[in-house]
Coordinates of C-alpha atoms in Angstrom, one line a residue:
Chain A
M21 CA 24.5 20.6 -6.7
S22 CA 28.2 20.8 -6.0
R23 CA 30.1 17.6 -6.7
F24 CA 33.0 16.2 -4.7
V25 CA 35.2 13.1 -4.9
I26 CA 36.9 11.1 -2.1
I27 CA 39.6 8.6 -3.1
V28 CA 40.3 6.1 -0.4
A29 CA 43.9 4.6 -0.5
G30 CA 44.1 2.8 2.8
G31 CA 46.4 -0.1 1.9
T32 CA 50.1 -0.3 2.5
G33 CA 50.9 -3.2 0.3
T34 CA 50.5 -6.4 2.3
R35 CA 48.2 -8.3 0.0
M36 CA 50.1 -7.3 -3.1
R37 CA 53.3 -8.9 -1.6
T38 CA 55.4 -5.9 -2.6
N39 CA 57.2 -3.2 -0.7
T40 CA 55.3 -0.6 -2.7
A41 CA 51.8 0.3 -1.6
K42 CA 49.6 -1.1 -4.4
Q43 CA 48.1 2.3 -5.4
F44 CA 51.7 3.4 -6.2
L45 CA 52.5 0.4 -8.5
M46 CA 53.0 1.4 -12.1
I47 CA 50.8 0.8 -15.1
E48 CA 52.4 1.9 -18.4
G49 CA 54.7 4.5 -16.8
L50 CA 52.2 6.0 -14.3
P51 CA 51.2 5.0 -10.8
I52 CA 47.8 3.3 -10.5
L53 CA 46.6 6.2 -8.3
W54 CA 47.4 8.8 -11.0
R55 CA 45.4 6.7 -13.5
T56 CA 42.4 6.6 -11.1
L57 CA 42.5 10.3 -10.4
R58 CA 42.8 11.1 -14.1
R59 CA 39.5 9.3 -14.8
F60 CA 37.7 11.6 -12.3
G61 CA 39.4 14.7 -13.6
E62 CA 38.0 13.8 -17.1
A63 CA 34.5 12.8 -15.9
V64 CA 33.8 15.6 -13.4
P65 CA 36.5 18.4 -13.9
D66 CA 34.6 20.7 -11.5
A67 CA 34.8 18.4 -8.6
P68 CA 37.6 18.8 -6.0
I69 CA 39.2 15.5 -5.2
T70 CA 40.1 14.6 -1.6
L71 CA 42.8 11.9 -1.4
V72 CA 42.8 9.9 1.9
L73 CA 46.1 8.2 2.3
H74 CA 47.9 6.3 5.1
E75 CA 50.2 8.9 6.8
S76 CA 53.3 6.6 6.4
L77 CA 53.0 7.1 2.6
F78 CA 52.9 10.9 2.5
D79 CA 56.6 11.2 1.7
E80 CA 56.4 8.6 -1.1
F81 CA 53.4 10.3 -2.5
R82 CA 55.3 13.6 -2.7
I83 CA 58.3 12.0 -4.4
L84 CA 55.9 10.5 -7.0
E85 CA 54.4 13.9 -7.5
S86 CA 57.9 15.3 -8.2
E87 CA 58.5 12.5 -10.7
H88 CA 55.1 12.2 -12.4
G89 CA 53.6 15.6 -12.0
P90 CA 50.5 16.5 -9.9
S91 CA 48.2 13.5 -9.2
G92 CA 45.1 15.6 -9.6
A93 CA 44.2 15.4 -5.9
T94 CA 43.2 18.8 -4.5
H95 CA 43.4 17.8 -0.8
L96 CA 45.5 15.3 1.0
I97 CA 44.1 13.8 4.2
K98 CA 45.5 11.3 6.7
G99 CA 43.7 7.9 6.7
G100 CA 42.3 6.0 9.7
A101 CA 42.4 2.4 11.0
E102 CA 39.5 1.1 8.9
R103 CA 37.9 2.3 5.7
F104 CA 35.1 3.8 7.7
H105 CA 37.5 6.0 9.6
S106 CA 39.3 7.0 6.4
V107 CA 36.1 8.0 4.6
L108 CA 34.9 9.8 7.7
A109 CA 38.2 11.8 7.7
G110 CA 37.6 12.7 4.0
L111 CA 33.9 13.7 4.7
T112 CA 34.9 16.0 7.5
S113 CA 36.8 18.2 5.0
L114 CA 33.6 18.6 2.8
P115 CA 30.6 20.9 3.1
D116 CA 27.2 19.6 4.4
E117 CA 25.5 19.9 1.1
G118 CA 26.2 18.5 -2.4
L119 CA 27.1 15.1 -3.8
V120 CA 30.1 13.0 -3.1
A121 CA 31.6 10.0 -5.0
I122 CA 33.7 7.7 -2.8
H123 CA 36.1 5.5 -4.8
D124 CA 38.9 3.0 -4.2
A125 CA 42.3 4.2 -5.2
V126 CA 43.2 0.8 -6.7
R127 CA 40.2 0.7 -9.1
P128 CA 41.8 2.6 -12.0
F129 CA 39.3 1.8 -14.7
P130 CA 35.9 3.4 -13.9
S131 CA 34.5 4.6 -17.2
I132 CA 33.6 8.3 -17.6
K133 CA 30.0 7.2 -18.2
L134 CA 29.9 5.2 -15.0
I135 CA 31.2 8.1 -12.9
R136 CA 28.7 10.5 -14.4
T137 CA 25.8 8.0 -14.2
A138 CA 26.6 7.5 -10.5
F139 CA 26.5 11.3 -9.8
D140 CA 23.3 11.7 -11.8
T141 CA 21.5 8.8 -10.1
A142 CA 22.5 10.1 -6.6
A143 CA 21.3 13.6 -7.5
T144 CA 17.8 12.2 -8.1
H145 CA 17.7 9.3 -5.6
G146 CA 20.2 10.2 -2.8
S147 CA 22.5 7.3 -3.5
A148 CA 24.0 5.3 -6.4
I149 CA 25.8 2.0 -6.0
P150 CA 27.3 0.4 -9.1
T151 CA 26.7 -3.3 -9.3
I152 CA 27.4 -6.2 -11.6
P153 CA 26.2 -9.9 -11.6
L154 CA 28.4 -12.5 -9.9
K155 CA 30.4 -14.6 -12.3
D156 CA 31.1 -17.5 -10.0
S157 CA 28.8 -19.5 -7.8
I158 CA 29.1 -18.6 -4.1
R159 CA 28.7 -20.6 -0.8
K160 CA 27.7 -19.2 2.5
I161 CA 30.1 -20.3 5.2
S162 CA 30.0 -20.7 9.0
Y163 CA 33.0 -20.5 11.2
S164 CA 33.9 -22.8 14.2
K165 CA 33.1 -21.1 17.5
D166 CA 36.6 -21.4 18.8
S167 CA 38.6 -20.7 15.7
D168 CA 38.8 -18.9 12.4
S169 CA 38.4 -22.1 10.4
V170 CA 35.3 -22.7 8.2
S171 CA 33.1 -25.4 9.9
D172 CA 30.3 -25.6 7.3
S173 CA 29.2 -24.1 4.0
V174 CA 26.0 -24.1 2.0
S175 CA 25.2 -23.4 -1.6
V176 CA 23.2 -20.1 -2.2
N177 CA 21.6 -18.9 -5.4
R178 CA 24.0 -16.7 -7.2
S179 CA 21.3 -14.7 -8.9
D180 CA 20.1 -13.4 -5.5
F181 CA 23.3 -11.4 -5.2
L182 CA 25.1 -8.6 -6.9
S183 CA 28.8 -7.7 -6.8
V184 CA 29.4 -4.1 -5.6
Q185 CA 31.9 -1.6 -7.1
T186 CA 32.8 2.0 -6.5
P187 CA 32.4 5.0 -7.1
Q188 CA 29.5 4.9 -4.6
C189 CA 27.8 8.3 -4.8
F190 CA 25.7 9.9 -2.0
D191 CA 23.9 13.1 -1.1
L192 CA 26.2 14.7 1.5
S193 CA 23.3 16.0 3.6
L194 CA 22.3 12.3 4.2
L195 CA 25.7 10.7 4.2
K196 CA 27.5 13.0 6.7
P197 CA 25.0 12.3 9.5
A198 CA 25.2 8.6 8.7
F199 CA 28.9 8.6 9.3
A200 CA 28.3 10.2 12.7
S201 CA 27.3 6.7 13.9
P202 CA 29.8 4.7 15.9
Y203 CA 31.9 2.3 13.8
S204 CA 30.5 -1.2 13.3
P205 CA 32.4 -4.2 11.8
T206 CA 29.3 -4.7 9.5
F207 CA 30.3 -1.6 7.6
T208 CA 31.9 -3.4 4.7
D209 CA 31.4 -0.5 2.3
D210 CA 30.0 3.0 2.3
A211 CA 26.6 1.9 1.2
S212 CA 26.3 -0.3 4.4
V213 CA 26.9 2.8 6.5
F214 CA 24.3 4.8 4.6
E215 CA 21.6 2.1 4.8
A216 CA 22.3 1.5 8.5
S217 CA 20.9 5.1 9.0
G218 CA 17.7 4.0 7.3
H219 CA 18.3 5.5 3.9
P220 CA 17.3 3.6 0.8
I221 CA 20.1 2.4 -1.6
T222 CA 19.7 2.9 -5.3
L223 CA 21.6 0.6 -7.6
C224 CA 23.1 1.6 -11.0
Q225 CA 24.9 -0.4 -13.7
G226 CA 28.6 -1.2 -12.9
D227 CA 31.2 -2.3 -15.4
P228 CA 33.2 -5.6 -15.5
V229 CA 36.3 -3.7 -16.5
N230 CA 36.1 -1.6 -13.3
I231 CA 38.1 -4.1 -11.3
K232 CA 39.8 -3.7 -7.9
L233 CA 43.5 -4.5 -8.0
T234 CA 44.2 -6.7 -5.0
T235 CA 46.7 -9.4 -6.0
P236 CA 49.8 -9.5 -8.1
E237 CA 47.8 -11.3 -10.8
D238 CA 45.4 -8.3 -10.9
L239 CA 48.3 -6.1 -11.9
I240 CA 49.1 -8.2 -14.9
I241 CA 45.4 -8.0 -15.8
A242 CA 45.4 -4.2 -15.3
R243 CA 48.3 -3.8 -17.6
A244 CA 46.6 -5.9 -20.2
L245 CA 43.3 -3.9 -20.0
F246 CA 45.2 -0.7 -20.1
G247 CA 47.1 -1.7 -23.2
E248 CA 44.0 -2.8 -25.0
Chain B
M12 CA 40.8 -45.2 -7.1
S13 CA 40.4 -44.6 -10.8
R14 CA 40.2 -40.9 -11.8
F15 CA 38.1 -39.4 -14.5
V16 CA 37.6 -35.9 -15.8
I17 CA 34.4 -34.3 -17.3
I18 CA 34.9 -31.0 -19.1
V19 CA 31.6 -29.1 -19.5
A20 CA 31.4 -26.8 -22.6
G21 CA 27.7 -25.9 -22.7
G22 CA 27.9 -22.4 -24.2
T23 CA 27.5 -21.4 -27.8
G24 CA 28.9 -17.8 -27.6
T25 CA 26.0 -15.5 -26.7
R26 CA 27.6 -13.7 -23.7
M27 CA 31.0 -13.4 -25.5
R28 CA 29.2 -11.5 -28.3
T29 CA 31.1 -13.5 -31.0
N30 CA 30.1 -16.0 -33.6
T31 CA 32.6 -18.4 -32.2
A32 CA 31.7 -20.4 -29.0
K33 CA 33.9 -19.0 -26.3
Q34 CA 35.6 -22.4 -25.6
F35 CA 36.9 -22.2 -29.2
L36 CA 38.3 -18.7 -29.0
M37 CA 42.1 -18.5 -29.3
I38 CA 44.7 -17.8 -26.7
E39 CA 48.2 -17.6 -28.2
G40 CA 47.5 -19.8 -31.2
L41 CA 45.5 -22.5 -29.5
P42 CA 41.7 -22.7 -28.7
I43 CA 40.8 -22.1 -25.0
L44 CA 39.4 -25.7 -24.8
W45 CA 42.7 -27.1 -25.9
R46 CA 44.5 -25.2 -23.1
T47 CA 42.1 -26.4 -20.5
L48 CA 42.4 -30.0 -21.6
R49 CA 46.2 -29.8 -21.6
R50 CA 46.2 -28.8 -17.9
F51 CA 44.3 -32.0 -17.0
G52 CA 46.5 -34.1 -19.3
E53 CA 49.6 -32.8 -17.3
A54 CA 48.0 -33.1 -13.9
V55 CA 46.3 -36.5 -14.1
P56 CA 47.7 -38.2 -17.3
D57 CA 46.0 -41.5 -16.3
A58 CA 42.5 -40.0 -16.3
P59 CA 40.2 -40.4 -19.3
I60 CA 38.6 -37.0 -20.2
T61 CA 35.0 -36.8 -21.3
L62 CA 34.1 -33.7 -23.2
V63 CA 30.5 -32.6 -23.1
L64 CA 29.7 -30.3 -25.9
H65 CA 26.7 -28.8 -27.5
E66 CA 25.8 -31.0 -30.5
S67 CA 25.7 -28.0 -32.9
L68 CA 29.5 -27.6 -32.3
F69 CA 30.6 -31.1 -33.1
D70 CA 31.6 -30.2 -36.7
E71 CA 33.5 -27.1 -35.6
F72 CA 35.3 -29.2 -32.9
R73 CA 36.4 -31.7 -35.5
I74 CA 37.7 -29.0 -37.8
L75 CA 39.7 -27.5 -34.9
E76 CA 41.1 -31.0 -34.2
S77 CA 42.3 -31.3 -37.8
E78 CA 43.9 -27.8 -37.5
H79 CA 45.4 -28.0 -34.0
G80 CA 45.8 -31.7 -33.3
P81 CA 44.0 -33.9 -30.8
S82 CA 42.3 -31.9 -28.0
G83 CA 43.2 -34.5 -25.4
A84 CA 39.5 -35.5 -24.9
T85 CA 39.1 -39.3 -24.9
H86 CA 35.2 -39.2 -25.2
L87 CA 32.9 -36.7 -26.8
I88 CA 29.3 -36.5 -25.5
K89 CA 26.3 -34.4 -26.5
G90 CA 25.4 -31.7 -24.0
G91 CA 21.9 -31.0 -22.5
A92 CA 19.7 -28.0 -21.9
E93 CA 21.3 -27.0 -18.5
R94 CA 24.6 -27.7 -16.9
F95 CA 22.9 -30.3 -14.8
H96 CA 21.8 -32.3 -17.9
S97 CA 25.3 -31.9 -19.5
V98 CA 27.0 -33.3 -16.4
L99 CA 24.5 -36.1 -16.1
A100 CA 25.2 -37.1 -19.7
G101 CA 28.9 -37.1 -18.9
L102 CA 28.4 -39.1 -15.8
T103 CA 26.3 -41.8 -17.6
S104 CA 29.5 -42.7 -19.6
L105 CA 31.5 -43.3 -16.4
P106 CA 31.7 -46.3 -14.1
D107 CA 30.0 -46.3 -10.7
E108 CA 33.2 -46.2 -8.7
G109 CA 36.2 -43.9 -8.7
L110 CA 36.7 -40.1 -8.5
V111 CA 35.6 -37.5 -11.1
A112 CA 36.7 -33.9 -11.6
I113 CA 34.1 -31.7 -13.3
H114 CA 35.5 -28.6 -14.8
D115 CA 34.3 -25.6 -17.0
A116 CA 35.8 -25.7 -20.5
V117 CA 36.3 -21.9 -20.3
R118 CA 38.4 -22.0 -17.2
P119 CA 41.8 -22.6 -18.8
F120 CA 44.2 -21.9 -15.9
P121 CA 43.6 -24.4 -13.2
S122 CA 47.1 -25.1 -11.7
I123 CA 48.4 -28.7 -11.7
K124 CA 48.6 -28.4 -8.0
L125 CA 44.9 -27.3 -7.7
I126 CA 43.8 -30.3 -9.9
R127 CA 45.8 -32.8 -7.8
T128 CA 44.7 -31.3 -4.5
A129 CA 41.1 -31.5 -5.5
F130 CA 41.4 -35.2 -6.4
D131 CA 43.3 -36.0 -3.2
T132 CA 40.8 -34.2 -1.0
A133 CA 37.9 -35.9 -2.7
A134 CA 39.6 -39.3 -2.2
T135 CA 39.7 -38.7 1.5
H136 CA 36.5 -36.7 2.1
G137 CA 34.1 -37.6 -0.8
S138 CA 34.1 -34.1 -2.3
A139 CA 36.4 -31.2 -2.9
I140 CA 35.2 -27.7 -4.0
P141 CA 37.9 -25.1 -4.7
T142 CA 37.0 -21.7 -3.2
I143 CA 38.5 -18.2 -2.9
P144 CA 37.5 -15.1 -0.9
L145 CA 35.2 -12.6 -2.6
K146 CA 37.1 -9.5 -3.7
D147 CA 34.2 -7.1 -3.8
S148 CA 31.3 -6.4 -1.4
I149 CA 28.1 -8.1 -2.3
R150 CA 24.4 -7.2 -1.8
K151 CA 21.5 -9.5 -1.6
I152 CA 18.7 -8.5 -3.9
S153 CA 14.9 -9.0 -4.1
Y154 CA 13.0 -9.0 -7.3
S155 CA 9.6 -7.4 -7.9
K156 CA 6.8 -9.9 -7.9
D157 CA 5.5 -9.0 -11.4
S158 CA 8.9 -8.4 -13.2
D159 CA 12.5 -9.2 -13.3
S160 CA 13.6 -5.8 -12.0
V161 CA 15.4 -5.5 -8.6
S162 CA 13.0 -4.1 -6.0
D163 CA 15.3 -4.0 -3.0
S164 CA 18.8 -4.9 -1.9
V165 CA 20.6 -5.2 1.4
S166 CA 24.3 -5.3 2.4
V167 CA 25.6 -8.7 3.5
N168 CA 28.9 -9.5 5.1
R169 CA 31.4 -10.5 2.4
S170 CA 33.4 -12.6 4.8
D171 CA 30.4 -14.9 5.3
F172 CA 30.7 -16.1 1.6
L173 CA 33.3 -17.7 -0.6
S174 CA 33.5 -17.7 -4.4
V175 CA 33.3 -21.2 -5.9
Q176 CA 35.5 -22.5 -8.8
T177 CA 36.0 -25.7 -10.7
P178 CA 37.3 -28.5 -10.9
Q179 CA 34.8 -29.8 -8.4
C180 CA 35.8 -33.4 -7.5
F181 CA 33.5 -36.1 -6.1
D182 CA 33.4 -39.8 -5.3
L183 CA 31.4 -41.3 -8.2
S184 CA 29.7 -43.8 -5.9
L185 CA 28.0 -40.8 -4.1
L186 CA 27.7 -38.4 -7.1
K187 CA 26.0 -40.6 -9.6
P188 CA 23.0 -41.4 -7.3
A189 CA 22.8 -37.6 -6.5
F190 CA 22.4 -36.8 -10.2
A191 CA 19.6 -39.3 -10.4
S192 CA 17.4 -36.7 -8.7
P193 CA 15.0 -34.6 -10.8
Y194 CA 16.5 -31.3 -12.0
S195 CA 16.0 -28.2 -9.8
P196 CA 16.7 -24.6 -10.7
T197 CA 18.6 -24.4 -7.4
F198 CA 21.3 -26.6 -8.9
T199 CA 23.7 -23.7 -9.7
D200 CA 26.8 -26.0 -9.7
D201 CA 27.7 -29.6 -9.2
A202 CA 28.3 -29.2 -5.4
S203 CA 24.7 -28.0 -5.0
V204 CA 23.4 -31.3 -6.6
F205 CA 25.8 -33.3 -4.3
E206 CA 24.7 -31.6 -1.1
A207 CA 21.0 -31.8 -2.1
S208 CA 21.4 -35.6 -1.6
G209 CA 22.6 -35.0 2.0
H210 CA 26.4 -35.4 1.4
P211 CA 28.8 -33.1 3.1
I212 CA 30.8 -30.7 1.0
T213 CA 34.6 -30.3 1.7
L214 CA 36.2 -27.1 0.6
C215 CA 39.8 -26.8 -0.7
Q216 CA 42.0 -23.8 -1.7
G217 CA 41.1 -22.3 -5.1
D218 CA 43.4 -19.9 -7.1
P219 CA 42.6 -16.3 -8.2
V220 CA 44.2 -17.0 -11.6
N221 CA 41.7 -19.9 -12.2
I222 CA 39.2 -17.5 -13.8
K223 CA 36.2 -18.3 -15.9
L224 CA 36.2 -16.5 -19.2
T225 CA 32.7 -15.1 -19.7
T226 CA 33.0 -11.6 -21.3
P227 CA 35.2 -10.1 -24.1
E228 CA 37.3 -8.4 -21.4
D229 CA 38.0 -11.8 -19.9
L230 CA 39.6 -12.8 -23.1
I231 CA 42.1 -9.9 -22.9
I232 CA 42.8 -10.8 -19.4
A233 CA 43.3 -14.5 -20.3
R234 CA 45.8 -13.6 -23.1
A235 CA 47.7 -11.4 -20.6
L236 CA 47.8 -14.1 -17.9
F237 CA 48.9 -16.7 -20.5
G238 CA 51.7 -14.4 -21.8
E239 CA 53.0 -13.8 -18.3

């Protein structure tokens, strides 16, 4: 089956407390996004890569391409309000058959093995979601009715949960109809859209190094992991 | 109220895939445990620190003290089979009144502010559990009846959960009776023991840098964060 990649780069930098969108921050001389795309170029060189980016960043992206060379993205698409809308925009550009890996732009360390395993698992089972155990205990919280403040919390068993990473891989013939549903706030990742259409989710082995860079501390961590 | 600290160092190195227990691994010339204890020495210099350690590591601990100077621990206590038993052993050495902070030995970066906030919150409310939002989506899993393999998983809303850190602080007059209960496998952290006795849990603000060092990659991360 033909393979495709969608890289979702929705953010514009708020949580990273910088003026630069986090996918454009540098790790050892290259923007994070370039590092992410390079991994997919190595793992699945045949797969076209659709980059979904906030429209306000198109100019900066082109300047970075002139400075650092091609990113590896074969198509550039305008992102939407929520991740759901950005992924939907990316999917619209793809055929109705094949496999797609959907990946966070700010997760620059998926191993070659992880990417290939996710595609192979989805080829057999229709989906592949990389997961790892939780490191810390978690508590389930309730919010006050009239505010955003936490009103109550209760301990839950950490071993009943797994932490979810990307790339999440899917059979396009199942995923595209799933994304035809109306948007729901319960769609926290692509797997949740897929399963809302009644399709079973298959898990595969994630990797602790495959971290999502969200805060300034993560960038220090990323530079350390890259320098290893 | 008098303040006390219990540092729990149960592990003997399995998950870190080294022969050295992870709390004894080095960050910039000093064992992780020494770095952890130093933070408490700075934040609450008046508080005696009880170190609960696996008995098989007592000799190595003493050798490290001769090499690196005193760790800062004022009491050394033999650990038990599970975290619950180790904390119970530590608590037995403390008076029945006051406040105690219970902290993981392999979490060397609690900020001074975080430690003091946890004590202050527990002084007012009886408990203080530092929490941070989850970075990744999570899935709730079910296990097959006849094996340890995952049989099913379902997406849950990440914003309904918080990730739990240490130090977890408690009023000793409430915590000690709570630890008189028989051990249960649902006791995944100290807060879960406290709330099983019917006491309310108060949350406070954790810190993304206050990571628990579990895997070899974490050690690279820790060295990077320390060198910042």
